[in-house]
PDB file of C-alpha atoms and ligand atoms in Angstrom:
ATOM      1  CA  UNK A   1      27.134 -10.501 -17.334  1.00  0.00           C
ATOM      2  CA  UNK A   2      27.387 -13.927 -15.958  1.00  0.00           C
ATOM      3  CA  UNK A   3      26.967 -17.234 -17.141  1.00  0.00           C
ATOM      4  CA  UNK A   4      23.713 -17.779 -15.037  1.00  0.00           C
ATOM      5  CA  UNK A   5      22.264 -14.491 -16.379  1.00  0.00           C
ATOM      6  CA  UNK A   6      22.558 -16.051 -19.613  1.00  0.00           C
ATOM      7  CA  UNK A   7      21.408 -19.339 -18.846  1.00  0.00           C
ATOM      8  CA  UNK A   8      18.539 -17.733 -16.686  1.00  0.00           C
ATOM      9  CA  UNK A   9      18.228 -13.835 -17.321  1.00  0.00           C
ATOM     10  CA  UNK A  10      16.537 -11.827 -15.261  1.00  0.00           C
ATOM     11  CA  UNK A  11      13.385 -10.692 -15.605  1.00  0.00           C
ATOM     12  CA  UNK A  12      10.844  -7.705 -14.187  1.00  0.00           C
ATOM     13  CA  UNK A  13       8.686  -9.355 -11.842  1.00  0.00           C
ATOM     14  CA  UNK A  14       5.894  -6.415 -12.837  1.00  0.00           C
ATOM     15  CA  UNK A  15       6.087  -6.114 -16.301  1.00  0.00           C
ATOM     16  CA  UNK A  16       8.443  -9.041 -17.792  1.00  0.00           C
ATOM     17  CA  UNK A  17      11.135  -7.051 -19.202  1.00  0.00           C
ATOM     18  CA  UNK A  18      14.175  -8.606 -19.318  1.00  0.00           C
ATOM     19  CA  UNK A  19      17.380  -7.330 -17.511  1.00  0.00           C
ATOM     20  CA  UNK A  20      16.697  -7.063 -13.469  1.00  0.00           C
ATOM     21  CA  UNK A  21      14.299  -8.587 -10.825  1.00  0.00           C
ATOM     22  CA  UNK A  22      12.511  -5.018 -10.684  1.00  0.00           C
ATOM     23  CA  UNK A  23      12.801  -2.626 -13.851  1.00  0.00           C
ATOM     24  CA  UNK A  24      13.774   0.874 -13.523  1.00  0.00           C
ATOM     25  CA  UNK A  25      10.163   1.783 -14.760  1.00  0.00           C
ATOM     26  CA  UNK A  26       8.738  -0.584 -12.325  1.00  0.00           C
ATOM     27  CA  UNK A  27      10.589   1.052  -9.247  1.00  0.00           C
ATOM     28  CA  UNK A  28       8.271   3.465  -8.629  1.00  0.00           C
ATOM     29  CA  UNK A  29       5.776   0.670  -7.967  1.00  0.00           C
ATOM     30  CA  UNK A  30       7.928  -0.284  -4.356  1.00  0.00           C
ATOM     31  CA  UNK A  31       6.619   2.353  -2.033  1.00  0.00           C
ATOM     32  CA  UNK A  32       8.694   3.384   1.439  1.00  0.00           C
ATOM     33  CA  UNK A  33       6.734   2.530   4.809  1.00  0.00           C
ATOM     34  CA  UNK A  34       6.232   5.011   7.422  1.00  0.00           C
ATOM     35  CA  UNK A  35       7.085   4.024  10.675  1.00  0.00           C
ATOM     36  CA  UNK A  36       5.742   2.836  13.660  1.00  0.00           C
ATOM     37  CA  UNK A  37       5.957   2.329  17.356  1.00  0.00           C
ATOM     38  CA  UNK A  38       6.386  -1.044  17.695  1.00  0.00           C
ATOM     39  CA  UNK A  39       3.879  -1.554  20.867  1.00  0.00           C
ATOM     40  CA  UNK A  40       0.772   0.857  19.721  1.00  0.00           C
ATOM     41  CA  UNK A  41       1.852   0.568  16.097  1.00  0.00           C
ATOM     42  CA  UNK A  42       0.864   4.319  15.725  1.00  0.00           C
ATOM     43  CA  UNK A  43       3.620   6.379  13.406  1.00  0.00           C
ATOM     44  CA  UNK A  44       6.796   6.979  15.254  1.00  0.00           C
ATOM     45  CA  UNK A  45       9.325   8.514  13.594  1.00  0.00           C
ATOM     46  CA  UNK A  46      12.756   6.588  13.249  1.00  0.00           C
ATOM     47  CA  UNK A  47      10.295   3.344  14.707  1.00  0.00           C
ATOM     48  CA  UNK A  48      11.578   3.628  18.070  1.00  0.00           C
ATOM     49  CA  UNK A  49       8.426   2.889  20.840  1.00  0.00           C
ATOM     50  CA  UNK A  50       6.873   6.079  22.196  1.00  0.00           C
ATOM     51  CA  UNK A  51       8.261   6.862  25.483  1.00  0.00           C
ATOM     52  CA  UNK A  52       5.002   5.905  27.407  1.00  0.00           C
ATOM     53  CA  UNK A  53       4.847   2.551  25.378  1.00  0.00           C
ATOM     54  CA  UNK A  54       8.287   1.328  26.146  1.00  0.00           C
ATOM     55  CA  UNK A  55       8.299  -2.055  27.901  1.00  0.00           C
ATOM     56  CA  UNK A  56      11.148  -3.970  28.822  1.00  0.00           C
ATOM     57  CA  UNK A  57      10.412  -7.080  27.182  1.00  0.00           C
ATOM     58  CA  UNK A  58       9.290  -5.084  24.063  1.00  0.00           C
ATOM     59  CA  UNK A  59      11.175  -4.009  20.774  1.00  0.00           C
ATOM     60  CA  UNK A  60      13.528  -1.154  21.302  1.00  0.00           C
ATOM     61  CA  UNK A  61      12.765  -0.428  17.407  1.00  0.00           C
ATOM     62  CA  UNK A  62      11.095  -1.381  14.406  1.00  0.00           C
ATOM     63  CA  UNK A  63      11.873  -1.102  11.061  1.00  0.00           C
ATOM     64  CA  UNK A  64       9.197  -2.042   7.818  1.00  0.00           C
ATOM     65  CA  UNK A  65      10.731  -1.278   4.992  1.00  0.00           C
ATOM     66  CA  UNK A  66       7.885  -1.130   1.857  1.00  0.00           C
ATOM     67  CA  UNK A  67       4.736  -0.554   1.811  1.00  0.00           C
ATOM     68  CA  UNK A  68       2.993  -4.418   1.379  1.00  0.00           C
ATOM     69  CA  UNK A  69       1.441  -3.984  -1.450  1.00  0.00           C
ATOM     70  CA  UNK A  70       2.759  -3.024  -5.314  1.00  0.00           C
ATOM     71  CA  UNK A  71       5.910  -4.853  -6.251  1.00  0.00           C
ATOM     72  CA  UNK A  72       6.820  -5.259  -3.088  1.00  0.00           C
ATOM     73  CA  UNK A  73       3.835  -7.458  -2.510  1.00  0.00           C
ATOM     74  CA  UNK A  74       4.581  -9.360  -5.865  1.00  0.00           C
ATOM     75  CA  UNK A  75       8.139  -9.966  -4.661  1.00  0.00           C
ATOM     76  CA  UNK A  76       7.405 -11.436  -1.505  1.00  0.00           C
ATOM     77  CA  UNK A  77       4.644 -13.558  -2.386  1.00  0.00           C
ATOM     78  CA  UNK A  78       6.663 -15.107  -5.600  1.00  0.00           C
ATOM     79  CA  UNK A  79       9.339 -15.743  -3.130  1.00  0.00           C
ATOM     80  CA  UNK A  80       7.232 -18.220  -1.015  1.00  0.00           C
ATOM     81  CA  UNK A  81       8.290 -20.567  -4.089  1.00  0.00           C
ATOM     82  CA  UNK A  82      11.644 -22.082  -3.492  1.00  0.00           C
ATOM     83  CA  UNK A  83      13.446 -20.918  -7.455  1.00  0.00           C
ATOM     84  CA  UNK A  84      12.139 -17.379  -6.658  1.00  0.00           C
ATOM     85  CA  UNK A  85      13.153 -16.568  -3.637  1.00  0.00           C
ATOM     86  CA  UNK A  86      16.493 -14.536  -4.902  1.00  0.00           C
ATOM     87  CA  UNK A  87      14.048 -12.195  -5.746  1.00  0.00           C
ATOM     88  CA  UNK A  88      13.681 -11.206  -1.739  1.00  0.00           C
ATOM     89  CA  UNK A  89      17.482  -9.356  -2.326  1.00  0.00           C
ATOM     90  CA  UNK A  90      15.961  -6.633  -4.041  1.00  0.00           C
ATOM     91  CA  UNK A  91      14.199  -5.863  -1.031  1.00  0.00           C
ATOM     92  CA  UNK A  92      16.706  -5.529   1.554  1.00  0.00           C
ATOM     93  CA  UNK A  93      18.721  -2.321   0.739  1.00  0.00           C
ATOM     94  CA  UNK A  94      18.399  -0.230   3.059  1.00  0.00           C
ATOM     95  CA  UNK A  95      16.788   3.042   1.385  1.00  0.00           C
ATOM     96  CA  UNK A  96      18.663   5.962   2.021  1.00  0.00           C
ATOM     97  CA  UNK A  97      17.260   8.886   4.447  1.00  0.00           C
ATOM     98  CA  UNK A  98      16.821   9.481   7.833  1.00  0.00           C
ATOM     99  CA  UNK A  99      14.009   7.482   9.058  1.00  0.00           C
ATOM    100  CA  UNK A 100      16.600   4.584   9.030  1.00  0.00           C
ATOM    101  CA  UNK A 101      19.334   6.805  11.379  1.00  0.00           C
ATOM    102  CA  UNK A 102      18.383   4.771  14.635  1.00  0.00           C
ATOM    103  CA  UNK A 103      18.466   1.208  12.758  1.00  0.00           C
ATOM    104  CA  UNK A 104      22.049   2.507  11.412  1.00  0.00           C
ATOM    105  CA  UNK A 105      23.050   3.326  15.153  1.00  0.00           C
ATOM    106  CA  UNK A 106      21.921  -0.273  16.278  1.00  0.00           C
ATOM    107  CA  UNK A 107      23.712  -1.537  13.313  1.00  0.00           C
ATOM    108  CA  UNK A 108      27.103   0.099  14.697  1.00  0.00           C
ATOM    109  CA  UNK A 109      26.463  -1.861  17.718  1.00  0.00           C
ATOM    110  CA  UNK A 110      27.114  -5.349  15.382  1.00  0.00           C
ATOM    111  CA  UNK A 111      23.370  -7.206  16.982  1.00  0.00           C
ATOM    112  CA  UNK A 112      22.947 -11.241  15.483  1.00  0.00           C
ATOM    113  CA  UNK A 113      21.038 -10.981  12.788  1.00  0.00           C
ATOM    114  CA  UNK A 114      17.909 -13.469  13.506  1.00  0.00           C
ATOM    115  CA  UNK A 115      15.318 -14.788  11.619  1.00  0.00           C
ATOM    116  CA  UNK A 116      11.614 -15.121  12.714  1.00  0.00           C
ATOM    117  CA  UNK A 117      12.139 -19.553  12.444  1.00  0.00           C
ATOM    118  CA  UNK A 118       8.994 -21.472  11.085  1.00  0.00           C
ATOM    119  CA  UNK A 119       8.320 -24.604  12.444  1.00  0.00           C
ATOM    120  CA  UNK A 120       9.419 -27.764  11.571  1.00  0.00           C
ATOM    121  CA  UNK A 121       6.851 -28.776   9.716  1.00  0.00           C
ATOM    122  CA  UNK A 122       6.190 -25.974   7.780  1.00  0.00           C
ATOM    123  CA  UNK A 123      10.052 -25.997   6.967  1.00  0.00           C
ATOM    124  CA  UNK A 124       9.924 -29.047   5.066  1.00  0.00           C
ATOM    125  CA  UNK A 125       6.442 -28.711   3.436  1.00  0.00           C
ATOM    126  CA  UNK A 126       8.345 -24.982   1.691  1.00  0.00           C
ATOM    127  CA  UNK A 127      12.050 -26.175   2.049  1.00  0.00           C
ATOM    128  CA  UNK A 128      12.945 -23.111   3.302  1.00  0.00           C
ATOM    129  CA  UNK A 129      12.648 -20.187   5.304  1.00  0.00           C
ATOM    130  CA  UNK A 130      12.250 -16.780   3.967  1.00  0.00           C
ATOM    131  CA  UNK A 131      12.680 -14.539   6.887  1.00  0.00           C
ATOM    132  CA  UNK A 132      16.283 -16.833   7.233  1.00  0.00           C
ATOM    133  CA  UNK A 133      17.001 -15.938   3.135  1.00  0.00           C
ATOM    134  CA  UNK A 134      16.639 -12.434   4.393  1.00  0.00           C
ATOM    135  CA  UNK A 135      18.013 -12.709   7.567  1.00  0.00           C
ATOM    136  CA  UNK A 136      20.664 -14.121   5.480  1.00  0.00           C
ATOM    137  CA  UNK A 137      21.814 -11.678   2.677  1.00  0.00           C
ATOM    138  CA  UNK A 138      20.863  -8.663   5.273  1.00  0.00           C
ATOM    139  CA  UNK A 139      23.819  -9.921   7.775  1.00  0.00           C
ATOM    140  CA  UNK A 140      26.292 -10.297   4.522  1.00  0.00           C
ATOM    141  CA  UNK A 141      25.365  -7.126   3.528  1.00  0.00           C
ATOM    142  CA  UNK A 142      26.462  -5.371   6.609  1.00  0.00           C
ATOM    143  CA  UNK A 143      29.121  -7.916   7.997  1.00  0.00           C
ATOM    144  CA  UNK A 144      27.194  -9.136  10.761  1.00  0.00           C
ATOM    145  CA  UNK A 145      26.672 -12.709  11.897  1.00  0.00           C
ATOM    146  CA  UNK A 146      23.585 -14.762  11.662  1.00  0.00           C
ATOM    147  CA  UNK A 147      22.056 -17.247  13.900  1.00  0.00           C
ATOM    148  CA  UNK A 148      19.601 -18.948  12.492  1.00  0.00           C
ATOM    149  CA  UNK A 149      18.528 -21.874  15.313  1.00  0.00           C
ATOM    150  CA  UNK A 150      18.994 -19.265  18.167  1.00  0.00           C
ATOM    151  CA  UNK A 151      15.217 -19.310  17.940  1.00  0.00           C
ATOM    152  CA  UNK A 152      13.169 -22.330  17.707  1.00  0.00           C
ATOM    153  CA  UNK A 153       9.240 -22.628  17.163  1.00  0.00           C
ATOM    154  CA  UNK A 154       7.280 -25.375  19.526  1.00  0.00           C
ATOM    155  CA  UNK A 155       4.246 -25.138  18.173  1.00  0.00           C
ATOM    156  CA  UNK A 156       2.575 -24.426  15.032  1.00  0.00           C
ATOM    157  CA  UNK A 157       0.121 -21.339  15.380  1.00  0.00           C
ATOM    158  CA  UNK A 158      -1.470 -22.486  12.141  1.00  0.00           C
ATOM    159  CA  UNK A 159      -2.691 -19.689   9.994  1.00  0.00           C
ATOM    160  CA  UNK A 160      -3.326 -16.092  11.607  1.00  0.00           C
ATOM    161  CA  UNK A 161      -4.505 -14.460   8.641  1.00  0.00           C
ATOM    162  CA  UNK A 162      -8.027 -12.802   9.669  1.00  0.00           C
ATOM    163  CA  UNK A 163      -7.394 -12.768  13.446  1.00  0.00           C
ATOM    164  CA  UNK A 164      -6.962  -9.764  15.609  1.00  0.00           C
ATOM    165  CA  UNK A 165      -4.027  -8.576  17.393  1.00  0.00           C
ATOM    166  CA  UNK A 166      -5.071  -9.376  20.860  1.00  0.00           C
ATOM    167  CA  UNK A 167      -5.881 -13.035  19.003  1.00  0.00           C
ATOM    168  CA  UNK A 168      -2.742 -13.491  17.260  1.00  0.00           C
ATOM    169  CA  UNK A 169      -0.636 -12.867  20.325  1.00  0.00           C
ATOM    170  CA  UNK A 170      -2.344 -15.090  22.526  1.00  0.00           C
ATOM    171  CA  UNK A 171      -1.700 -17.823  19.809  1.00  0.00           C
ATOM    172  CA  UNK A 172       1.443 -17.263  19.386  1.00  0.00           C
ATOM    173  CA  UNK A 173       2.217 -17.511  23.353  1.00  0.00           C
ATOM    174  CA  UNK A 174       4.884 -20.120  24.072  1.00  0.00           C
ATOM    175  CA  UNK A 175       5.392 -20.678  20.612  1.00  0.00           C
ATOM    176  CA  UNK A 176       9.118 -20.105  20.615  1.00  0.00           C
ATOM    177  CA  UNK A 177      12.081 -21.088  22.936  1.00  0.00           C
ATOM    178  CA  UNK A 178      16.194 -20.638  23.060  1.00  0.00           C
ATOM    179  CA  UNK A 179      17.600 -23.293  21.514  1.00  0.00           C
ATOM    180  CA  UNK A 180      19.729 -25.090  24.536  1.00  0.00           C
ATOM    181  CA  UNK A 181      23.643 -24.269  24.375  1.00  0.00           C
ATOM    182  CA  UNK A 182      23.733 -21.438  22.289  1.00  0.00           C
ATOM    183  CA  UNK A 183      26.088 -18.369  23.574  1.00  0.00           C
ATOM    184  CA  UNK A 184      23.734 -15.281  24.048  1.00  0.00           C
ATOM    185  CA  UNK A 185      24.327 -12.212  22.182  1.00  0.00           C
ATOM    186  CA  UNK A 186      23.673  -8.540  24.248  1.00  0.00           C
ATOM    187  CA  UNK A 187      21.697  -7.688  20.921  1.00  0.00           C
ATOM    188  CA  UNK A 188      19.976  -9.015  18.500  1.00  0.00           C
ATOM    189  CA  UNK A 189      18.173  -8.344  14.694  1.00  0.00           C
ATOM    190  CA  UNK A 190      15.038  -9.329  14.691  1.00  0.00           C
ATOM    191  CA  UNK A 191      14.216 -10.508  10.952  1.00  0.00           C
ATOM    192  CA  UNK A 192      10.520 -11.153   9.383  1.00  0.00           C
ATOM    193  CA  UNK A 193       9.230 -10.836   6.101  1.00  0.00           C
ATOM    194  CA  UNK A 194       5.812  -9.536   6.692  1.00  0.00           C
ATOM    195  CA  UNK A 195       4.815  -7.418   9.570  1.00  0.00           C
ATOM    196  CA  UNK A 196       1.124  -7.947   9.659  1.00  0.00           C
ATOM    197  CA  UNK A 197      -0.021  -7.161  13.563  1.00  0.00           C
ATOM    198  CA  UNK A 198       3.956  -7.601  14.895  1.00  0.00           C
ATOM    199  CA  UNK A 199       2.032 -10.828  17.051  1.00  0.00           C
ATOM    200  CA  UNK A 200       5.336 -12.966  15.964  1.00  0.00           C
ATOM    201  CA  UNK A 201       8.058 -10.633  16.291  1.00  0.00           C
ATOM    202  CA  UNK A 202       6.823  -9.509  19.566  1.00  0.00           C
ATOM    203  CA  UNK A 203       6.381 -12.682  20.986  1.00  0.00           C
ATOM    204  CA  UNK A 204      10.036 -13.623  19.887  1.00  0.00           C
ATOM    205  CA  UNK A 205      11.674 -10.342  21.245  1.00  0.00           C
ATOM    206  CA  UNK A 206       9.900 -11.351  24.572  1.00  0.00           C
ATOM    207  CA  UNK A 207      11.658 -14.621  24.933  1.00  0.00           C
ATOM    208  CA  UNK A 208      14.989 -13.049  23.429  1.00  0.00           C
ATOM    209  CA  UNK A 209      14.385 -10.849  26.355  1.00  0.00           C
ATOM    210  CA  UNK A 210      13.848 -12.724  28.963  1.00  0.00           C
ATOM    211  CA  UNK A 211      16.842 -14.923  28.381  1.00  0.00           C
ATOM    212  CA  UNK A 212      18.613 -11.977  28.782  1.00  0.00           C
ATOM    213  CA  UNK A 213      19.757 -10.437  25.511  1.00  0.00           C
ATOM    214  CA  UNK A 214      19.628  -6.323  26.135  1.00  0.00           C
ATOM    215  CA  UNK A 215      18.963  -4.639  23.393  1.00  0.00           C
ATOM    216  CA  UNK A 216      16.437  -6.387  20.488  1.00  0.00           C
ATOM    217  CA  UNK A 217      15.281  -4.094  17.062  1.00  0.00           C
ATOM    218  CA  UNK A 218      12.798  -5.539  14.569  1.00  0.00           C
ATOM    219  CA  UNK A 219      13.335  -5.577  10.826  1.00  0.00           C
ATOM    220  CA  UNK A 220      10.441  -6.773   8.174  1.00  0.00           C
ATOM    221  CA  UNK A 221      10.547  -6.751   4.858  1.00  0.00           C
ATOM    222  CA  UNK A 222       6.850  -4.722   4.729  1.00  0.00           C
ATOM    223  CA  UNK A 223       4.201  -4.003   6.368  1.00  0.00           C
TER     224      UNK A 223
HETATM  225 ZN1   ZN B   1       9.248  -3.703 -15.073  1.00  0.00          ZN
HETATM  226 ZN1   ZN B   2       3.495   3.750  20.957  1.00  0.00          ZN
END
């Protein structure tokens, strides 16, 4: 034990016992996600795109890791608070099994590990990004580097709860650029917390894209 889990010990974000972020007993609460195609977001196995769906601006694979909802849920939406947002590390290991074999493959390939960026203005009114704290401790994990101001957001699409898909992508159109003078990687890890309808991450592997990166896979959090 160390000298900040005695100063600030751990507790169960479920059930308050103290000891870990998630109790064993609470475990069962984080549920695995099935996964999708990322273009007609019907089930897919290994979340590559269906071979009729595949676009070349598109994702070349998805990965959601939990099920939004349960502790998962709890986690992510006590991590939108700055002194919680630790709590997003319990979230990122990889479970084992072989839905994940393709993301492992693209993993051999060492992509930049990229975070979905908020904008400016959101940035200061949280003081931080989650999708970067993940983007974060998921490239440390696995030795890869991150880049977190390869993307940049223009605009501010506001909120998107309670919009459709076809409504979410056309506000997020032109809401991200390349930063100037940054050395392009051939692939990239797309990071997100959330994937609600995929509007965001889409729109960002688009522009990733068409600067000319090759090869770009999604990873949220949930879905
Ligand atoms: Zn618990
Ligand atoms: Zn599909």
């Amino acid at each position: 034990m160390n000298l900040l889990d005695i100063l600030w010990p751990k507790k169960c974000v479920n059930c308050g016992k103290f000891g870990a972020y998630v109790c064993e007993d609470c475990k069962v609460g984080l549920w695995e996600e099935e996964q999708i195609c990322p273009v007609c977001t019907r089930n897919s196995r290994y979340g590559l795109p269906h071979k009729y769906c595949h676009k070349s601006y598109g994702l070349d694979g998805l990965t959601c890791l939990w099920s939004y909802e349960g502790i998962a849920k709890k986690i992510i939406k006590k991590a939108k608070y700055k002194y919680f947002y630790d709590l997003l590390g319990e979230l990122i290991n990889l479970p084992e099994g072989g839905e994940y074999f393709y993301l492992q493959k693209f993993l051999q390939e060492k992509p930049v590990v990229v975070p979905v960026p908020l904008h400016e203005k959101r940035y200061r009114e949280r003081g931080f990004n989650q999708a970067e704290v993940i983007a974060k401790s998921f490239a440390a994990r696995h030795k890869l580097s991150c880049n977190s101001h390869l993307l940049f957001r223009v605009r501010d699409t506001g909120h998107q709860a309670g919009r459709e898909r076809d409504e979410r992508l056309k506000a997020v159109q032109g809401a991200f650029v390349i930063t100037p003078h940054n050395s392009l990687p051939t692939t990239v890890l797309l990071i997100d917390d959330v994937w609600t309808t995929g509007a965001t991450m889409c729109e960002c592997c688009r522009v990733l894209k068409k600067a000319g990166i090759e090869k770009v896979w999604g990873l949220a959090l949930a879905r």
